[in-house]
PDB file of C-alpha atoms in Angstrom:
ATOM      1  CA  UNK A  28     -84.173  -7.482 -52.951  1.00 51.00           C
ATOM      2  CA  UNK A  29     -83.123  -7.817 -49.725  1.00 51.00           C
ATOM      3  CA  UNK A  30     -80.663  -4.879 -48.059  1.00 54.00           C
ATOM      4  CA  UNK A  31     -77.650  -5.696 -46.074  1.00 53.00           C
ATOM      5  CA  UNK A  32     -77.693  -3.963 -42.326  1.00 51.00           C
ATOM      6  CA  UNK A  33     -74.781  -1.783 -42.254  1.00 54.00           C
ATOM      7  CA  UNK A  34     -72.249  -1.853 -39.205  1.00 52.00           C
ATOM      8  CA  UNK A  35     -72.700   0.716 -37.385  1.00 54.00           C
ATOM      9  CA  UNK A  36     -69.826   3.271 -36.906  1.00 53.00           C
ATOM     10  CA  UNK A  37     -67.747   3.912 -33.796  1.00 51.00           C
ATOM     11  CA  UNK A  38     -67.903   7.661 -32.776  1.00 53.00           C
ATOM     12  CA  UNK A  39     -64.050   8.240 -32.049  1.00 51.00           C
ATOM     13  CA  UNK A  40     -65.155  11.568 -30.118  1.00 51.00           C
ATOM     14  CA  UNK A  41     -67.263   9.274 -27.328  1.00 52.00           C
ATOM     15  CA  UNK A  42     -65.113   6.691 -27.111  1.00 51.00           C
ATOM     16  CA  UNK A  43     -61.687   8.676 -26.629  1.00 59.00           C
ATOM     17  CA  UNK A  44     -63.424  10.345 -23.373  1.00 61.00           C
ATOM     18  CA  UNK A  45     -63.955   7.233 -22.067  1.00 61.00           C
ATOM     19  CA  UNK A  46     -60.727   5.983 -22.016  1.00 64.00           C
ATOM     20  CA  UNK A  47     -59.407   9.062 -20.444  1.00 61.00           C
ATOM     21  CA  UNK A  48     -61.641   8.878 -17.858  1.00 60.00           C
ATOM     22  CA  UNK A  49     -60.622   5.289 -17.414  1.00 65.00           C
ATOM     23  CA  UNK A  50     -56.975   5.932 -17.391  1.00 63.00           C
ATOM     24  CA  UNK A  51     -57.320   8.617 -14.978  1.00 62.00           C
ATOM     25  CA  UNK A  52     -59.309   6.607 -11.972  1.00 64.00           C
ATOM     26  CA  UNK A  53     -56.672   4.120 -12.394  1.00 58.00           C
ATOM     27  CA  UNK A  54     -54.041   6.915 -11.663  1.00 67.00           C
ATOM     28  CA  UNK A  55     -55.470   7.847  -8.903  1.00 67.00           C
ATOM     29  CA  UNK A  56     -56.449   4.276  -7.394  1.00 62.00           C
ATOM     30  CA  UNK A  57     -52.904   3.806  -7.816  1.00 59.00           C
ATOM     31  CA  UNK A  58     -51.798   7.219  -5.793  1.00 56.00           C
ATOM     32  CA  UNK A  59     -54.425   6.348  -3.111  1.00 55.00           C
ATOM     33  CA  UNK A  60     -52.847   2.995  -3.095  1.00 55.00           C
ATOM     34  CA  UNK A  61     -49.366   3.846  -3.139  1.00 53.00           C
ATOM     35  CA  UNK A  62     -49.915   6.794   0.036  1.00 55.00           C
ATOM     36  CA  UNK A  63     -51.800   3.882   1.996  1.00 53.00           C
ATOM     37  CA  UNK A  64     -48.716   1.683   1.733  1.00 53.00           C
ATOM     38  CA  UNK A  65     -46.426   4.931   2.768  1.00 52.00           C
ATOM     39  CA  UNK A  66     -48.835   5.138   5.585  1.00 55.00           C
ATOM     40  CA  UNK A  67     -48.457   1.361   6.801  1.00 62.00           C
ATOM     41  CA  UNK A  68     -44.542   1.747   6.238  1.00 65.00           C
ATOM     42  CA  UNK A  69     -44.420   4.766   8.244  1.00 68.00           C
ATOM     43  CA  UNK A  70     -46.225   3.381  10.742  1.00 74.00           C
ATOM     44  CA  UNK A  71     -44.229   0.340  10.964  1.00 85.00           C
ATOM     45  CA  UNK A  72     -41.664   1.936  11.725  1.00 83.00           C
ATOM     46  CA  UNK A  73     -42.759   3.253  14.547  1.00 83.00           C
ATOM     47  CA  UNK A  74     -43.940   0.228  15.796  1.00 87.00           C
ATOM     48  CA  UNK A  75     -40.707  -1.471  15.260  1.00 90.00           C
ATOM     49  CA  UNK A  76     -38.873   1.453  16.867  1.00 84.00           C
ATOM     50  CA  UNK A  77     -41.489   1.245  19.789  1.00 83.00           C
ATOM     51  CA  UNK A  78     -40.728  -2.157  20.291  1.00 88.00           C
ATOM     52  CA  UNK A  79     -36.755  -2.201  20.628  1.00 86.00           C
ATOM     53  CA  UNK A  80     -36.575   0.994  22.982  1.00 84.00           C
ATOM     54  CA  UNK A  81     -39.638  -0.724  24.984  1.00 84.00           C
ATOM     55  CA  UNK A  82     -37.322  -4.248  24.758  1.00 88.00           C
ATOM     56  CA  UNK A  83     -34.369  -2.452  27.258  1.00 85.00           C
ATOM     57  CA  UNK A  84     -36.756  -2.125  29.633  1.00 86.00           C
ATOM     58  CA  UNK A  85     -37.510  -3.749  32.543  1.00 84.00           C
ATOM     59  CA  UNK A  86     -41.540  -5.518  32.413  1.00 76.00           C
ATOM     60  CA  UNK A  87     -43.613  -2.342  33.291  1.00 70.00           C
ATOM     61  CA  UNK A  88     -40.694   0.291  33.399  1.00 66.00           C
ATOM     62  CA  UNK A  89     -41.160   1.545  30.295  1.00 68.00           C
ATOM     63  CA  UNK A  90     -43.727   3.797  31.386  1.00 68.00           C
ATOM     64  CA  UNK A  91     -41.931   5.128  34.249  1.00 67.00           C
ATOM     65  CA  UNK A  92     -39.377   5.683  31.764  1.00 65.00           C
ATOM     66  CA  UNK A  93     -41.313   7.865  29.764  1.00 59.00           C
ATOM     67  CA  UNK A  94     -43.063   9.301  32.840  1.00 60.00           C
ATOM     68  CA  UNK A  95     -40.099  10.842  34.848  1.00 59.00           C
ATOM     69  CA  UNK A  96     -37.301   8.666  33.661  1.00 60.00           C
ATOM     70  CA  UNK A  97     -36.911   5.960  36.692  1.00 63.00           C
ATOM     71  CA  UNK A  98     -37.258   2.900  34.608  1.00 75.00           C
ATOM     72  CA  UNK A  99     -34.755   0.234  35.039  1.00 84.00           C
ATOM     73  CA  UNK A 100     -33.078  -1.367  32.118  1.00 83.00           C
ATOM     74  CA  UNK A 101     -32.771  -5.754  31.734  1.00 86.00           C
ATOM     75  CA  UNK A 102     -30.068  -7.360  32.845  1.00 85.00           C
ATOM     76  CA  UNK A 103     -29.561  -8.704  29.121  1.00 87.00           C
ATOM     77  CA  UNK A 104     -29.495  -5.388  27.675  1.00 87.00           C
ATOM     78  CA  UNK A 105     -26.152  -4.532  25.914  1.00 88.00           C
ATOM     79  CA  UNK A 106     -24.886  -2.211  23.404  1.00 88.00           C
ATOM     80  CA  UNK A 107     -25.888  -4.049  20.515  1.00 86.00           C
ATOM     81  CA  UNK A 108     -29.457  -3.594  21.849  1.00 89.00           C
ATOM     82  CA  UNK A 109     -28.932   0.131  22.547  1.00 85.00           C
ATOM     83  CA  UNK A 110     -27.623   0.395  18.860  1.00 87.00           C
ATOM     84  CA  UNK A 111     -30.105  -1.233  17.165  1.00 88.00           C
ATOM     85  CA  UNK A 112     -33.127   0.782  19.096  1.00 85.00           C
ATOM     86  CA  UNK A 113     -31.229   4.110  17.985  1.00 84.00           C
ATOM     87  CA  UNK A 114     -30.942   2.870  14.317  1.00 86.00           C
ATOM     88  CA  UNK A 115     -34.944   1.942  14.474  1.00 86.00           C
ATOM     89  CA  UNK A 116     -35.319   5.404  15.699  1.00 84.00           C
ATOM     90  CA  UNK A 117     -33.260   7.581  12.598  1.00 82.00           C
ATOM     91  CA  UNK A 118     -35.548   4.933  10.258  1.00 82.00           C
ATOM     92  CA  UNK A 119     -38.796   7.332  10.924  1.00 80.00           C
ATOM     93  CA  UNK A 120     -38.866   9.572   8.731  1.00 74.00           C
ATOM     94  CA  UNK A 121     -39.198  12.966  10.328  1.00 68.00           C
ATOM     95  CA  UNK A 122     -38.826  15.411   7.565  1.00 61.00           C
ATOM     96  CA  UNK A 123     -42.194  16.722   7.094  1.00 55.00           C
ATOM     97  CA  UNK A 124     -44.409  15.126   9.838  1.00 52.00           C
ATOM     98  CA  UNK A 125     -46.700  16.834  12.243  1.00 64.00           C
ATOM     99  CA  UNK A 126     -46.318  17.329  15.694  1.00 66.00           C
ATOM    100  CA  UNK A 127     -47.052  14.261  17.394  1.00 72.00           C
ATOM    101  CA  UNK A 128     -44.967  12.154  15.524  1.00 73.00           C
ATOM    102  CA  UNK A 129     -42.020  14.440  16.461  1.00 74.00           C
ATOM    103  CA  UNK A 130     -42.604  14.005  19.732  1.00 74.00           C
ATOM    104  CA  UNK A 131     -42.962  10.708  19.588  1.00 78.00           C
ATOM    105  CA  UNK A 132     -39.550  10.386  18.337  1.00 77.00           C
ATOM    106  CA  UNK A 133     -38.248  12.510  20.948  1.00 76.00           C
ATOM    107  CA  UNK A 134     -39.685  10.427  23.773  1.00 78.00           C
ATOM    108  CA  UNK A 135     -37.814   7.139  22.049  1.00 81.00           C
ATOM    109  CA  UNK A 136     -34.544   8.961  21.919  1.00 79.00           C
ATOM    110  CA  UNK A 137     -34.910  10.293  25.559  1.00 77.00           C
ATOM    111  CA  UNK A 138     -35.781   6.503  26.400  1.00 81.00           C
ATOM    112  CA  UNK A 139     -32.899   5.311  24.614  1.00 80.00           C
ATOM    113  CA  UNK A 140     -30.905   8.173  26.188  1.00 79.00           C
ATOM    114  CA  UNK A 141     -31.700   6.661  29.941  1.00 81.00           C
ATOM    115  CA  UNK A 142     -30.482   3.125  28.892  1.00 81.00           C
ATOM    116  CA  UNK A 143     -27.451   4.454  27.911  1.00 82.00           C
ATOM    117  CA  UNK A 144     -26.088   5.812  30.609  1.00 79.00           C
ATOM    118  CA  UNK A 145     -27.462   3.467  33.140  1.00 82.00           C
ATOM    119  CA  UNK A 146     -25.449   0.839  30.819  1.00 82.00           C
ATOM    120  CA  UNK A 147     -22.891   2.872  30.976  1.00 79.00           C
ATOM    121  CA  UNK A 148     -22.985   2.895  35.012  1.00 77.00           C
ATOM    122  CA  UNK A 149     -22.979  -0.783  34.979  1.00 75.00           C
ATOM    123  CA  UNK A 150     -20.063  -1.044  32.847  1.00 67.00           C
ATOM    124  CA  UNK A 151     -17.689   0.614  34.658  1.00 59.00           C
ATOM    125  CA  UNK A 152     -14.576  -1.402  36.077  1.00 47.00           C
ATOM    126  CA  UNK A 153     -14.962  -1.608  40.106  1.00 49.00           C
ATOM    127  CA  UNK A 154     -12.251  -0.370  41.576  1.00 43.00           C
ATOM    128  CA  UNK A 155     -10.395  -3.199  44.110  1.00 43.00           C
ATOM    129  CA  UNK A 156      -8.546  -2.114  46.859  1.00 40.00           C
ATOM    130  CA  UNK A 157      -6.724  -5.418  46.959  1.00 42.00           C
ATOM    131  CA  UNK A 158      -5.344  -5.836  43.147  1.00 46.00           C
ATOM    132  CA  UNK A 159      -1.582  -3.857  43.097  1.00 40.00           C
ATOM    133  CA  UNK A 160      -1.559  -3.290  39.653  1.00 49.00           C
ATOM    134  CA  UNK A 161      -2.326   0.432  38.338  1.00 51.00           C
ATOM    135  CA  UNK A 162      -5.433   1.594  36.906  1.00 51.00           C
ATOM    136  CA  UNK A 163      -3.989   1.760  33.113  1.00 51.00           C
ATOM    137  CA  UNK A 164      -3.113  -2.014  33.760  1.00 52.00           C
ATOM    138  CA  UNK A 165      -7.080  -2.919  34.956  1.00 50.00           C
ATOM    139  CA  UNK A 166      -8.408  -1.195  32.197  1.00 50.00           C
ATOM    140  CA  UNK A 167      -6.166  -2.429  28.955  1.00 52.00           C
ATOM    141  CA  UNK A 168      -6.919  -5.625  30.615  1.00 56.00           C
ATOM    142  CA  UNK A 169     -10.878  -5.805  30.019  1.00 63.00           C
ATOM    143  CA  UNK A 170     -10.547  -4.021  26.623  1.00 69.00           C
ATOM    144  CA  UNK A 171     -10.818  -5.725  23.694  1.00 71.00           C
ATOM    145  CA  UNK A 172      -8.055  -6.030  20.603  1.00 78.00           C
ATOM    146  CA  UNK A 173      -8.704  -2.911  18.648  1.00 85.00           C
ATOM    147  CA  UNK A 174      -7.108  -2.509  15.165  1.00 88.00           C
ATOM    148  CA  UNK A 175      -6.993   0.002  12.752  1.00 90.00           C
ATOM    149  CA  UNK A 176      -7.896  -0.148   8.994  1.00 90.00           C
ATOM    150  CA  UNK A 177      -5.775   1.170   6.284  1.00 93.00           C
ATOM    151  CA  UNK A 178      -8.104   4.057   5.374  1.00 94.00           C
ATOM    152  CA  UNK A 179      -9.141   5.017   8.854  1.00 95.00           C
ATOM    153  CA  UNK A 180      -8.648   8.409  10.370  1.00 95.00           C
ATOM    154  CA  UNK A 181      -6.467   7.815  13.463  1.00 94.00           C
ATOM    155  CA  UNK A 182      -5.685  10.212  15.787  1.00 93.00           C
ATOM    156  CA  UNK A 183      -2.859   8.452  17.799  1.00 91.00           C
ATOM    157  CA  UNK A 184       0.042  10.370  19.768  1.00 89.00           C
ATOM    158  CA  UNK A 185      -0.665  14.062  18.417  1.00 88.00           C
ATOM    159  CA  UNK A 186      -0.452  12.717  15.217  1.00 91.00           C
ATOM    160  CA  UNK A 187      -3.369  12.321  12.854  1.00 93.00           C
ATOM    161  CA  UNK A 188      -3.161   9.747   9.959  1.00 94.00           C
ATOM    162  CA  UNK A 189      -5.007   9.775   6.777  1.00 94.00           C
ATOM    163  CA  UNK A 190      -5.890  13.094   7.103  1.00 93.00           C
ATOM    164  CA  UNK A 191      -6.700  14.152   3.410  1.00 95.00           C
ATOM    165  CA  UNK A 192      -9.038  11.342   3.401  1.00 95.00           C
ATOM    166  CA  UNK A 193     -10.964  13.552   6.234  1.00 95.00           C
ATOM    167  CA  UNK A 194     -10.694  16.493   4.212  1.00 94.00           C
ATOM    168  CA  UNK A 195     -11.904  14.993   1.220  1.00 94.00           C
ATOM    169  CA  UNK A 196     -14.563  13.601   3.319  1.00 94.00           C
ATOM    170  CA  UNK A 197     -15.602  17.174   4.868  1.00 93.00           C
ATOM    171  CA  UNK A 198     -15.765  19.243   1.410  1.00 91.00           C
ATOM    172  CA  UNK A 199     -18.668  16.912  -0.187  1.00 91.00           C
ATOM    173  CA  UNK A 200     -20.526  15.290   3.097  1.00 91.00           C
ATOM    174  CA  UNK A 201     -23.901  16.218   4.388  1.00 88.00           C
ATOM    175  CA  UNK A 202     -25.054  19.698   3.435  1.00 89.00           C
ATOM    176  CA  UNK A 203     -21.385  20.660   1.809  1.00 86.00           C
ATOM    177  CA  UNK A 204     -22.544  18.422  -1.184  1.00 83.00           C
ATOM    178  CA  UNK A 205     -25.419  16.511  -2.794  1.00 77.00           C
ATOM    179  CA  UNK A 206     -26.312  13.300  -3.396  1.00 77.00           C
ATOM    180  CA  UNK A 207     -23.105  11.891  -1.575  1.00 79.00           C
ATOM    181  CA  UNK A 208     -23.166   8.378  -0.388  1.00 84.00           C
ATOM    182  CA  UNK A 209     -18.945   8.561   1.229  1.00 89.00           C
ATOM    183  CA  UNK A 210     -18.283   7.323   4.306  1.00 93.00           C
ATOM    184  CA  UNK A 211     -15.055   6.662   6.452  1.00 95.00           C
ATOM    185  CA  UNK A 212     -14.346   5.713   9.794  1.00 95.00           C
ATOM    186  CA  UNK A 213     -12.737   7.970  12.707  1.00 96.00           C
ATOM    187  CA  UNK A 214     -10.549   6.465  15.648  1.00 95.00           C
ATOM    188  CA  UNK A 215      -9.515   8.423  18.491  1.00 94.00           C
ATOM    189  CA  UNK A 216      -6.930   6.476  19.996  1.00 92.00           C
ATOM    190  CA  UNK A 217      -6.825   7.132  24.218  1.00 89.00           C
ATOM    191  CA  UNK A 218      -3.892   5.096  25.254  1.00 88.00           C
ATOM    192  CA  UNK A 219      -4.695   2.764  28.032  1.00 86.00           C
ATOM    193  CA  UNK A 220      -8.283   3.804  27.806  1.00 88.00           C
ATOM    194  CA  UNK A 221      -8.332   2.544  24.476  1.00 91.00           C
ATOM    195  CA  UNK A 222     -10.314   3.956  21.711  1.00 93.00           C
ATOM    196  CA  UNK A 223     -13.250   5.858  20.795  1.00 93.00           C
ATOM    197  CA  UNK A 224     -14.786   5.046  16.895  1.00 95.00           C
ATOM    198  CA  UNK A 225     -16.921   6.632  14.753  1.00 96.00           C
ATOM    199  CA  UNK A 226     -18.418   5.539  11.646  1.00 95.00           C
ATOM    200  CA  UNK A 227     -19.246   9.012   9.277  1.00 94.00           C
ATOM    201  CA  UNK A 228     -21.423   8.214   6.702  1.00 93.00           C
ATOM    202  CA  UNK A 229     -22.683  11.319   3.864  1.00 92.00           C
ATOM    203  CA  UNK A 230     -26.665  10.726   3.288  1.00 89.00           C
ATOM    204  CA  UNK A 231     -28.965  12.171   0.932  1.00 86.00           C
ATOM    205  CA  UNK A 232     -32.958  11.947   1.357  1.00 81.00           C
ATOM    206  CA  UNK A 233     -33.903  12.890  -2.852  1.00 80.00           C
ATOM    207  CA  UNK A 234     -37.989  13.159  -1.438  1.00 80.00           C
ATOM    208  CA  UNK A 235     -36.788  16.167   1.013  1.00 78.00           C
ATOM    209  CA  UNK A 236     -34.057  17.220  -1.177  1.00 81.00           C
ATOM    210  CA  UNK A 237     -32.008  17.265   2.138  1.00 84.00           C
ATOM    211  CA  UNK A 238     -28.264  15.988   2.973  1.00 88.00           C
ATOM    212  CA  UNK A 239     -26.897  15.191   6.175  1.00 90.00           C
ATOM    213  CA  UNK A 240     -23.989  13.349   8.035  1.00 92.00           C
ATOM    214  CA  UNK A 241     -24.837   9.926  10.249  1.00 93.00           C
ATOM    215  CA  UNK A 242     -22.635   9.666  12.827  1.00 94.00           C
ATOM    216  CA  UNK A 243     -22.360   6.236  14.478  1.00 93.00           C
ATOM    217  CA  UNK A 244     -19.937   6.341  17.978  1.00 93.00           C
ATOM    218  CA  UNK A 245     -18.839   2.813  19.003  1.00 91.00           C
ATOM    219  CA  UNK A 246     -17.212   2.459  22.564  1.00 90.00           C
ATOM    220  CA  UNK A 247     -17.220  -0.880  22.836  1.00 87.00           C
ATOM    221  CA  UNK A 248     -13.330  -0.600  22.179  1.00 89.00           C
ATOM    222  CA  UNK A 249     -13.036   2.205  25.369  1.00 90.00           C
ATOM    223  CA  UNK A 250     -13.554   2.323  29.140  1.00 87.00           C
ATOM    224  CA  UNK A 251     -13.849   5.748  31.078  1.00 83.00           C
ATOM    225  CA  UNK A 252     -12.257   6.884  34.344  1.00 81.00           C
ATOM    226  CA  UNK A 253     -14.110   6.393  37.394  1.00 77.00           C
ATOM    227  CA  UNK A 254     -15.857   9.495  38.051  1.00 77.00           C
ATOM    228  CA  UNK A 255     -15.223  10.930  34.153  1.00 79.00           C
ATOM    229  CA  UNK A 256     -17.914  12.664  32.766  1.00 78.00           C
ATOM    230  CA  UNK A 257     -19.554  10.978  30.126  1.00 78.00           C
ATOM    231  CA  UNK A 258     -19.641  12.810  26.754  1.00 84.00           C
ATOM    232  CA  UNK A 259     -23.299  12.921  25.226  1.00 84.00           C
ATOM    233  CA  UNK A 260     -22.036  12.645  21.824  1.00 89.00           C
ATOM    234  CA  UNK A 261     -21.168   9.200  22.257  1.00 88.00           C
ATOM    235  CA  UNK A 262     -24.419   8.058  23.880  1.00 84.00           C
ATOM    236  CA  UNK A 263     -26.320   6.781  20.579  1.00 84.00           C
ATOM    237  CA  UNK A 264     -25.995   7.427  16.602  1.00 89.00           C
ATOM    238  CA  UNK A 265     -26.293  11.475  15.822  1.00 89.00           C
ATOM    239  CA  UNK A 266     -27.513  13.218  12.685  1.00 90.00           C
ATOM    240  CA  UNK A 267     -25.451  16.336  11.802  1.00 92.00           C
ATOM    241  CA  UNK A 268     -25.544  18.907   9.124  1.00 91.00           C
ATOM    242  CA  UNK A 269     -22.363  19.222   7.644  1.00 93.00           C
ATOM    243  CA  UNK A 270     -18.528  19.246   8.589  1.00 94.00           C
ATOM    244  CA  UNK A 271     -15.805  21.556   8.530  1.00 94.00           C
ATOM    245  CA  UNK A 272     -12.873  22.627   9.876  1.00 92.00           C
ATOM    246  CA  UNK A 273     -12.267  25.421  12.474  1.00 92.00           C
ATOM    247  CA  UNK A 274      -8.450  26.865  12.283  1.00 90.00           C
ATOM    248  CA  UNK A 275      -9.076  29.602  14.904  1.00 90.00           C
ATOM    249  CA  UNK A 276     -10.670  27.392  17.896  1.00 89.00           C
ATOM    250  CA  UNK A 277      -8.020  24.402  15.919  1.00 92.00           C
ATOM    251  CA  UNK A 278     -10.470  21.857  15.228  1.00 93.00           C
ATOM    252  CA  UNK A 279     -12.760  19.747  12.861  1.00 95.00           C
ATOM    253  CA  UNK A 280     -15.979  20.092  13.708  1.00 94.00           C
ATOM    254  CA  UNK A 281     -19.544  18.243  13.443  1.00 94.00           C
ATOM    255  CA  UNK A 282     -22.282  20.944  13.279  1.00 94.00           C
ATOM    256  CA  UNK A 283     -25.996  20.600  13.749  1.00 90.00           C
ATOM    257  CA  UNK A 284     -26.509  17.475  15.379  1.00 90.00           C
ATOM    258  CA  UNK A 285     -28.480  16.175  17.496  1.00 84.00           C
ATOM    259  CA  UNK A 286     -27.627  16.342  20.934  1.00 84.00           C
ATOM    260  CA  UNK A 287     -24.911  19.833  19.828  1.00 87.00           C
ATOM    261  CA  UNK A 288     -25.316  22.463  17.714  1.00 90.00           C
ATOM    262  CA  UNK A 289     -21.209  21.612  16.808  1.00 92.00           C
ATOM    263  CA  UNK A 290     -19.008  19.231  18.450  1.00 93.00           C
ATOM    264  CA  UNK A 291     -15.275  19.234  18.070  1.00 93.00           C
ATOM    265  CA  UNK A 292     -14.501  15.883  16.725  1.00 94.00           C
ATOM    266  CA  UNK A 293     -10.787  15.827  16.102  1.00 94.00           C
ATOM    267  CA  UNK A 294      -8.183  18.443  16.636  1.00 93.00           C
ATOM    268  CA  UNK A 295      -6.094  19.963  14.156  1.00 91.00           C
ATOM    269  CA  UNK A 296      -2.740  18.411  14.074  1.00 84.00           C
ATOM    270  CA  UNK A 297       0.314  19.906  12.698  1.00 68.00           C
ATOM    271  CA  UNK A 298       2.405  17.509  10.534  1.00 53.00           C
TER     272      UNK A 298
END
């Protein structure tokens, strides 16, 4: 009589080891794989970012640029170029790098910084001795159209419109709220100067758990005085803290940003 071979019995206790083991080296192939593509993103960026401030430049004179800031910029650059390099720039993330890449940064905003203002230089109206008409008239001349939206902030002849949307704006934005994605535009209107815009936009970075205000100026709408001095603020985008408004120096006022510790955006007008 002939006995049957029995099947032979899985251990559950070896097996279930196994698999744990298993699922764990896939967890962690898929965290070394996942940091190596933050890596190449990060890195990216600053190649990208590299690229556009190095793009302003005169051939070869972006490393005198860097070296003691003689650098030329193209003839083709424009403020749409200067713009875009800035926004590269604010794409790095710099919340909780080392050293170098701080530095780094710093040396593309500094580059950027340069191309402003010798834009700025080259955009100024010449002044001719032999047109009769004032100033005011050469100036609202070049400008282009400029016109308001419904819900912008306008500051116009001592008078400031929309102004609970500001303060509405200012009690949640940056580091007076959380998680706050609001935005609203600012226009400064300067008569025959024309006017100065900025776009305010509440951000929130969940990895940092860390708010802030982007501040875009725009003075493509806005020509300065010969001889004026130039305001900082306006040369490229700005990251600030947090907003708020100052009734003893009679002000709103953009704090912890990056070219001021506060700058007084608006005054306070009486209505």
């Amino acid at each position: 009589m002939y006995r049957t071979k029995e099947t032979p019995k899985w251990n559950g206790s070896t097996v279930q080891p196994k698999r744990k083991v298993i699922i764990s080296l896939f967890i962690i192939l898929c965290g070394v794989l996942l940091m190596q593509g933050c890596n190449m993103e990060d890195a990216n960026k600053k190649d990208i970012a590299s690229e556009k401030v190095r793009d302003l430049f005169q051939d070869e004179d972006f490393k005198k640029v860097k070296e003691d800031g003689s650098g030329r910029i193209k003839d083709s650059t424009d403020q749409e170029n200067i713009n875009e390099a800035s926004e590269a720039i604010e794409e790095i993330d710099i919340s909780d790098e080392e050293r170098e890449t701080i530095a780094f940064v710093f040396g593309l905003r500094s580059a950027v910084l340069v191309a402003q203002n010798q834009l700025n230089e080259r955009d100024v109206v010449p002044k001719s001795s032999k047109n009769t008409d004032s100033q005011d008239d050469q100036i609202e001349e070049d400008l282009p159209d400029y016109q308001p939206g419904e819900n912008d902030v306008v500051l116009k002849n001592s008078e400031l419109k929309n102004k609970e949307i500001l303060e509405e704006f200012m009690k949640v934005a940056g580091e007076n709220g959380k998680n706050n994605t609001s935005e609203i535009r600012v226009v400064k209107d300067e008569g025959s100067q024309g006017v100065l815009v900025y776009d305010l936009k509440s951000m929130y970075d969940k990895n940092a758990d860390q708010s802030w205000i982007r501040v875009k100026p725009d003075v493509s709408h806005y020509r300065a005085l010969e001889n004026e001095v130039q305001d900082v603020f306006n040369n490229a985008p700005q990251q600030c803290g947090y907003m708020s408004k100052d009734e003893k120096e009679g002000f709103y006022k953009l704090f912890e940003c990056r070219t001021h510790w506060e700058y007084r955006l608006l005054p306070i007008v009486n209505q």
